[in-house]
CSV table of C-alpha atoms and ligand atoms in Angstrom, one decimal:
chain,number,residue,atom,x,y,z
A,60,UNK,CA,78.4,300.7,65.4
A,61,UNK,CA,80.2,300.0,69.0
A,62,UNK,CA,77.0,299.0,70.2
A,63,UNK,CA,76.3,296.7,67.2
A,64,UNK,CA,79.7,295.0,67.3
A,65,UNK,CA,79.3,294.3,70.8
A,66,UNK,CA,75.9,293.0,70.6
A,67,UNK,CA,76.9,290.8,67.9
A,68,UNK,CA,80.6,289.8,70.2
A,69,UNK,CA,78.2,288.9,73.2
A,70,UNK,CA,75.8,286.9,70.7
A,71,UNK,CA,78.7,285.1,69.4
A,72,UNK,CA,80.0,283.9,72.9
A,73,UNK,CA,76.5,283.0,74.2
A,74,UNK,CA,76.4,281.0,71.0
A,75,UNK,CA,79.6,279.7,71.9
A,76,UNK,CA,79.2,278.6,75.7
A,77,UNK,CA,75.9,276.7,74.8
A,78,UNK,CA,77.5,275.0,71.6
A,79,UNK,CA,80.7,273.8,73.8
A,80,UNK,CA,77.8,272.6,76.2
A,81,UNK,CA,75.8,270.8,74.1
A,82,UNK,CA,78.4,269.4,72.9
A,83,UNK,CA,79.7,268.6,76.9
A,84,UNK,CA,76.1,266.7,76.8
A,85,UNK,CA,76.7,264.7,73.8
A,86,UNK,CA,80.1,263.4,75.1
A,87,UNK,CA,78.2,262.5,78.4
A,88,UNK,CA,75.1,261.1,76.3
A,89,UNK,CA,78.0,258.8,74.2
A,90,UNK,CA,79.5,257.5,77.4
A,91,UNK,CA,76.2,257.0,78.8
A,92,UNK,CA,75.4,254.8,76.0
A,93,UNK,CA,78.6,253.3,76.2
A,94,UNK,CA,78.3,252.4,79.5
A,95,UNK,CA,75.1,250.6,79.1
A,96,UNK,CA,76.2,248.6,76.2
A,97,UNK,CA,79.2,247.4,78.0
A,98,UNK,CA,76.6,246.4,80.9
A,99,UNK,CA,74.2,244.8,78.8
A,100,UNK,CA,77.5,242.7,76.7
A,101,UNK,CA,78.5,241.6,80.8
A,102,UNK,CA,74.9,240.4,81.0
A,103,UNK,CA,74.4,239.0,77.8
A,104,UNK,CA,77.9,237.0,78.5
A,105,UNK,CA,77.1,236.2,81.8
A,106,UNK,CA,73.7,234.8,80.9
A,107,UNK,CA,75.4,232.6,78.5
A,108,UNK,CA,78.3,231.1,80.1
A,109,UNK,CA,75.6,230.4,82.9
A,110,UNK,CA,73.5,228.6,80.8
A,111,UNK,CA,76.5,226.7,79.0
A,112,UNK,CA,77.3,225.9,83.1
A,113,UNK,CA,73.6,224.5,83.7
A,114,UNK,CA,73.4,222.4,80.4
A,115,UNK,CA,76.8,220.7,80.8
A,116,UNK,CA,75.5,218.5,83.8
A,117,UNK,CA,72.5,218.6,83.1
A,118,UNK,CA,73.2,217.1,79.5
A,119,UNK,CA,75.4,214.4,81.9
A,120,UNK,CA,72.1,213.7,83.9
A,121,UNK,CA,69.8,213.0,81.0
A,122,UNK,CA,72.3,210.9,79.2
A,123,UNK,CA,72.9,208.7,82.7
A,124,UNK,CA,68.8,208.6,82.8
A,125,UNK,CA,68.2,208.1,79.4
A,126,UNK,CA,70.5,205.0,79.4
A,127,UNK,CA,69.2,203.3,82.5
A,128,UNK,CA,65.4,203.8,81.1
A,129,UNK,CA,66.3,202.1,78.0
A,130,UNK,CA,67.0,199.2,80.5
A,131,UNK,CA,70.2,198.2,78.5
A,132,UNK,CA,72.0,197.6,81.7
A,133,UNK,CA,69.4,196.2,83.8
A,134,UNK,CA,71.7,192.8,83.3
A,135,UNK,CA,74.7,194.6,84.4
A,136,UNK,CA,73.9,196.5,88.0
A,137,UNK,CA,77.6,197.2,88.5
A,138,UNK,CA,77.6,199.2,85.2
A,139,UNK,CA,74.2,200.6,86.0
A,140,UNK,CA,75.8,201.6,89.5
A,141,UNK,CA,78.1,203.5,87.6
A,142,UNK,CA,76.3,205.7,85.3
A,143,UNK,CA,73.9,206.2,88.8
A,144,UNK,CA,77.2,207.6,90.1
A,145,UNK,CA,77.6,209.8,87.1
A,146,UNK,CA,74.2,211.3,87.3
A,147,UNK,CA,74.6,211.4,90.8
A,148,UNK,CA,78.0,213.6,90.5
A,149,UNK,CA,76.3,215.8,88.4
A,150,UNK,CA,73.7,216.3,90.4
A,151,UNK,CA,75.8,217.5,93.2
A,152,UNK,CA,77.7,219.9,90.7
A,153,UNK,CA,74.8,221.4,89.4
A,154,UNK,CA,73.1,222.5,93.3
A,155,UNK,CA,76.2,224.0,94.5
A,156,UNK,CA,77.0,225.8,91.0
A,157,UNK,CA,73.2,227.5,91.7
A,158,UNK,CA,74.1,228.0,95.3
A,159,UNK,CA,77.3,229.5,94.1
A,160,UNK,CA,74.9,231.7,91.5
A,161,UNK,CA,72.6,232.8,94.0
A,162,UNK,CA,75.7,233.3,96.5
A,163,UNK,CA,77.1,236.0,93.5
A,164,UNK,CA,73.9,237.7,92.3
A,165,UNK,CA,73.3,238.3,96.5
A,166,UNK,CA,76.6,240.1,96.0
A,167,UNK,CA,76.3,241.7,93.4
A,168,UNK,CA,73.3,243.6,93.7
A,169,UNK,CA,74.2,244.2,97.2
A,170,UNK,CA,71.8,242.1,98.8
A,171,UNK,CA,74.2,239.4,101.1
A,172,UNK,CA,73.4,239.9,104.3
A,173,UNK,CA,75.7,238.7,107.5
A,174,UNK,CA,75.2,237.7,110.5
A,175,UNK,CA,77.8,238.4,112.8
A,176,UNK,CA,78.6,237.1,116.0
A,177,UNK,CA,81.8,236.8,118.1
A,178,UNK,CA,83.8,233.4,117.2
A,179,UNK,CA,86.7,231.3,118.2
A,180,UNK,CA,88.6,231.2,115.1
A,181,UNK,CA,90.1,228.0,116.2
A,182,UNK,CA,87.0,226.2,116.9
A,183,UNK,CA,85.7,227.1,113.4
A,184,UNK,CA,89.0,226.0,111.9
A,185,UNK,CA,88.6,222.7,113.8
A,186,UNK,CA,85.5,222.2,112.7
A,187,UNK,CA,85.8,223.1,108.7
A,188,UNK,CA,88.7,220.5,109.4
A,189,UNK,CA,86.5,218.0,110.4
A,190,UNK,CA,84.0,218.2,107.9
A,191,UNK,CA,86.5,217.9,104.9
A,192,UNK,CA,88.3,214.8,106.7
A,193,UNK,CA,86.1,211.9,104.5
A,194,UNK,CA,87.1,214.3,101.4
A,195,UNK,CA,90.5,214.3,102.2
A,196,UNK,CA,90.3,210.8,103.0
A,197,UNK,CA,89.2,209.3,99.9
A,198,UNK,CA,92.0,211.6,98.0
A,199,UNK,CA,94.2,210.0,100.4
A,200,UNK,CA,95.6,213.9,102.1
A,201,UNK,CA,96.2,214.6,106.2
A,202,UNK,CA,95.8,217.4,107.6
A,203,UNK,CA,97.7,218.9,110.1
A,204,UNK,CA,96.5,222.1,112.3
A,205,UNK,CA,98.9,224.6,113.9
A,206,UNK,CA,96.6,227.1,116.1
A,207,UNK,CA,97.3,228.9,119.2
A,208,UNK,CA,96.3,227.4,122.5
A,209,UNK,CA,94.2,230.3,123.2
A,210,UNK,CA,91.0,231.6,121.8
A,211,UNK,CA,91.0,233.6,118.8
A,212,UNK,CA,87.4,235.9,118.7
A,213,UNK,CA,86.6,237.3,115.5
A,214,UNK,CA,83.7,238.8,114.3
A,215,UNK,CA,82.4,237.2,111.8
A,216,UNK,CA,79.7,235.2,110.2
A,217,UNK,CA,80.1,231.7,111.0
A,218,UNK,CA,78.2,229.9,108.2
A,219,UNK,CA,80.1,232.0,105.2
A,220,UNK,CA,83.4,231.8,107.3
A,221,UNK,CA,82.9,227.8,106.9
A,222,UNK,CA,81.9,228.5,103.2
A,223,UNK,CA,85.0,230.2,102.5
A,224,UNK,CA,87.5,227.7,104.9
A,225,UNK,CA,85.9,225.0,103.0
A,226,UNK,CA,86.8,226.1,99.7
A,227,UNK,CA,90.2,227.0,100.4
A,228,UNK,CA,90.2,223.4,102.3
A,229,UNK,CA,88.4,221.4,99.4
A,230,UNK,CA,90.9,223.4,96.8
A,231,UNK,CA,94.1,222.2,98.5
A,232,UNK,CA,92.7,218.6,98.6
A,233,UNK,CA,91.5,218.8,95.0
A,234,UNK,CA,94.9,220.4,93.7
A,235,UNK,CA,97.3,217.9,96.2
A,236,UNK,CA,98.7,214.5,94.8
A,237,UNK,CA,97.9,211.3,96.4
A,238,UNK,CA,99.5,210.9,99.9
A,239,UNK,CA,100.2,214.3,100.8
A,240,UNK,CA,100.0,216.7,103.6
A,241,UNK,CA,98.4,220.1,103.9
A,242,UNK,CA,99.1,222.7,106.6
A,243,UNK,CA,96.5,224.6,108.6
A,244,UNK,CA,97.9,227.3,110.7
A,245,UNK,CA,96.3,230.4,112.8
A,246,UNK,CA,98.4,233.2,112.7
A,247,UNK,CA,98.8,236.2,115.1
A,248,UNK,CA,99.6,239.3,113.6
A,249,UNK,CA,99.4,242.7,115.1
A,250,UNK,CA,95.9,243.3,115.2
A,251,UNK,CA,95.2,240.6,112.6
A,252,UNK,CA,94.7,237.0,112.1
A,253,UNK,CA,95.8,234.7,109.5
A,254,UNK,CA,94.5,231.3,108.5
A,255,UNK,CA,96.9,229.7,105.8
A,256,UNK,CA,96.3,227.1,103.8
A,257,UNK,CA,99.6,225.5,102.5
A,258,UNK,CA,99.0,222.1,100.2
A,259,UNK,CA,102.2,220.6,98.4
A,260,UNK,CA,100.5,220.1,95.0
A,261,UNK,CA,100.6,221.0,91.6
A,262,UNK,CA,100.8,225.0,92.6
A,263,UNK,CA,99.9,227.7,90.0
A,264,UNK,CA,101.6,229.5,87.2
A,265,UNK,CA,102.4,232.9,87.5
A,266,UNK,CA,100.0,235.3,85.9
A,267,UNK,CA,97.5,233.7,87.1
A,268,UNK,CA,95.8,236.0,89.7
A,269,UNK,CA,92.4,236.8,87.3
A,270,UNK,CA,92.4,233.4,86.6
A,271,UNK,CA,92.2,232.3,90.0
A,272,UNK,CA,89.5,234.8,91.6
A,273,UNK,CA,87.8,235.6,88.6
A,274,UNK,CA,84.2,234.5,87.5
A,275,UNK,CA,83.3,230.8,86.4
A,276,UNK,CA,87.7,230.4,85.7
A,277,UNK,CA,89.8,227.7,86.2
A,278,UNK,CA,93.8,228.3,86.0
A,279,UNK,CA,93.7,224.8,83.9
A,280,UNK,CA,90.1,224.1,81.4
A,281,UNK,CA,90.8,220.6,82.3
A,282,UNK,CA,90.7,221.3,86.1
A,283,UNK,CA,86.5,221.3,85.5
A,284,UNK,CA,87.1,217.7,84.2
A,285,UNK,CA,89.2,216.0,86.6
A,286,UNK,CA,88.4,218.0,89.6
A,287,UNK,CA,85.2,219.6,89.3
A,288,UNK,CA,84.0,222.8,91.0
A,289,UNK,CA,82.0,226.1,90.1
A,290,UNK,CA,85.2,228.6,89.4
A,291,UNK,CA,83.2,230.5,91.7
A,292,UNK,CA,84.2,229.7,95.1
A,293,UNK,CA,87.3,232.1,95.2
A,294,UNK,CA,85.4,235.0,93.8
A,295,UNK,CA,82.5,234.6,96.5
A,296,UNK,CA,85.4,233.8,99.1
A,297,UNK,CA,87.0,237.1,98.3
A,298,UNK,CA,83.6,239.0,98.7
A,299,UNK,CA,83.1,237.4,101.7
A,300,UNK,CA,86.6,238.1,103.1
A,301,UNK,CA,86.2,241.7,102.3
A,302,UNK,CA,82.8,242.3,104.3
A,303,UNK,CA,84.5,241.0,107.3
A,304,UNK,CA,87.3,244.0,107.0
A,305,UNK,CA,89.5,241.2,105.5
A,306,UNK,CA,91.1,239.5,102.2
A,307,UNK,CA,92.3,236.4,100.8
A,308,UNK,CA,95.0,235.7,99.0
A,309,UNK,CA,97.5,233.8,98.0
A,310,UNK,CA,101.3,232.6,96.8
A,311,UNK,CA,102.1,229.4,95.1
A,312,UNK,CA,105.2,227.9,93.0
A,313,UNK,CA,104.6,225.7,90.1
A,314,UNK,CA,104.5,222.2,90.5
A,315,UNK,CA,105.4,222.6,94.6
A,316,UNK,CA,102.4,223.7,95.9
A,317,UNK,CA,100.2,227.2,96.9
A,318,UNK,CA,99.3,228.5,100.0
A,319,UNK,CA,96.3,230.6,100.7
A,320,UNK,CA,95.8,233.0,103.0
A,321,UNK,CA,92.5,234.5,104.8
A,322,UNK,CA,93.6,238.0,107.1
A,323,UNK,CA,91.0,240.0,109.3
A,324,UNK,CA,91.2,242.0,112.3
A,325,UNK,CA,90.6,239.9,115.5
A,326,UNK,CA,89.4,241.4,118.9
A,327,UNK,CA,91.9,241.4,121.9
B,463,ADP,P1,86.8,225.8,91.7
B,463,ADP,O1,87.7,225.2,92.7
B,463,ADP,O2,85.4,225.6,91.9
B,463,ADP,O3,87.2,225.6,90.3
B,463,ADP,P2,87.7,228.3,92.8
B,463,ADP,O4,87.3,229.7,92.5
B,463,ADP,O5,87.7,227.8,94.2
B,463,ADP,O6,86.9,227.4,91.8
B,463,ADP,O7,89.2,228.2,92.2
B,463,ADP,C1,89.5,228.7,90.9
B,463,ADP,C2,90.7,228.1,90.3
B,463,ADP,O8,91.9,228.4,91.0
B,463,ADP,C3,90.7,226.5,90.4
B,463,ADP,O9,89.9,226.0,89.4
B,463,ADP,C4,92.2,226.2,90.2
B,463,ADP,O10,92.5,226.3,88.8
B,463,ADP,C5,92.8,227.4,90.9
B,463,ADP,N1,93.2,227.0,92.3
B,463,ADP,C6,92.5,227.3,93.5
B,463,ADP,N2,93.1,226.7,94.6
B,463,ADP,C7,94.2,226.1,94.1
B,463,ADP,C8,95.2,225.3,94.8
B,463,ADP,N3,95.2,225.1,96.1
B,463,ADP,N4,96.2,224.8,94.0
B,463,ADP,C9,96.2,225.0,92.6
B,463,ADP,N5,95.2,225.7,91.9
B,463,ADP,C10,94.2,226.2,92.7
């Protein structure tokens, strides 16, 4: 009888241990499955506010075409010149939204590769400053640099560190009233170095931090309107930041302006 009831004790835990783990191996299976469907909602979502990206300039384009083929305006070439411009715009918005895709699929599946070097910092500042300068121009903004008299070497890779100084650059031009000034300063600190960006222009709510770096977002839906852009270039920006040991970020007061900040070790 002892040797029955523990035969049938022992039965009853084994039964027991490989119940608890199947049922350990459904749970996992569930969040498995879980986890793939969540993937494949990101990707269905992703492939559809892409698509929703490509056909809104595109639909621009092929109106601006459609009109000038009809040859309703061939009387009228400054109103021809016009929708041109239109087309034109679009144009432009639509290479550097699939330069800005390519830039994030790179990321994300790993695959942006760097090429570092040792740089001034200064000198690249300099010369992101320059190329903005017709930009800033024709939104009537100055700039005005504040950078150490030495050299500043980094490592880093020159053509995304212009990517990313543009972008902050072009933002506080886009975001600036008429007339105003935006700071440039290289910062010394520790072992790190700052570049801030400080424009005097409509600044961002609080709360707005996703907004700001997240995917394809805008703090404002009718920044895309009146100022353009990908709502791209801060999300690459910050992938870019972080591959060079670095970070952006930023601090900004409604309606008086934002300043954004780029940190990353520098070599003494
Ligand atoms: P884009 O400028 O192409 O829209 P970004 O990723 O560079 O995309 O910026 C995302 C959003 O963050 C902008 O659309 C804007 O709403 C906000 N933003 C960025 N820089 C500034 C700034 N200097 N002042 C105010 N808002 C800004």
């Amino acid at each position: 009888v002892v040797f029955v009831l523990f035969f049938v004790v022992e039965c009853s835990i084994i039964f027991l241990r490989l119940y608890r783990r199947g049922l350990d191996q459904l749970d996992e299976l569930r969040l498995e499955r879980d986890r793939v469907q969540a993937a494949y909602e990101v990707k269905s979502q992703f492939v559809s506010v892409v698509s929703h990206e490509l056909r809104t300039p595109l639909t621009s384009i092929n109106g601006a075409l459609g009109l000038l083929r009809t040859g309703a305006y061939d009387s009228d070439p400054a109103k021809a010149r016009n929708i041109l411009e239109i087309a034109h715009k679009n144009s432009v918005r639509l290479s550097a939204l699939i330069n800005d895709l390519l830039d994030l699929q790179k990321i994300e599946s790993g695959q942006m590769s760097y090429d570092f070097d040792e740089l001034d910092l200064v000198s690249i500042v300099e010369e992101s400053l320059a190329a903005m300068e017709s930009f800033a121009q024709t939104y009537g903004i100055t700039f005005v640099l504040f950078a150490p008299e030495e050299m500043v070497i980094v490592q880093a890779d020159r053509d995304r560190l212009h990517q990313v100084l543009d972008n902050l650059l072009s933002n506080a031009i886009k975001f600036s009233r008429r007339g105003e000034q935006v700071e440039v300063r290289v910062v010394l600190r520790g072992q790190r170095v700052l570049v801030e960006v400080q424009d005097h222009g409509i600044g961002i709510p609080p709360n707005s931090r996703e907004k700001v770096f997240g995917k394809f977002s805008q703090v404002d839906s009718s920044d895309r309107r009146s100022h353009g852009g990908t709502g791209l270039g801060l999300c690459i920006a910050q992938e870019i930041m972080a591959a060079h040991g670095g970070a952006v970020d930023y601090t900004s007061k409604l309606g008086e302006g934002s300043t954004f900040v780029i940190d990353f070790p520098f070599k003494d």
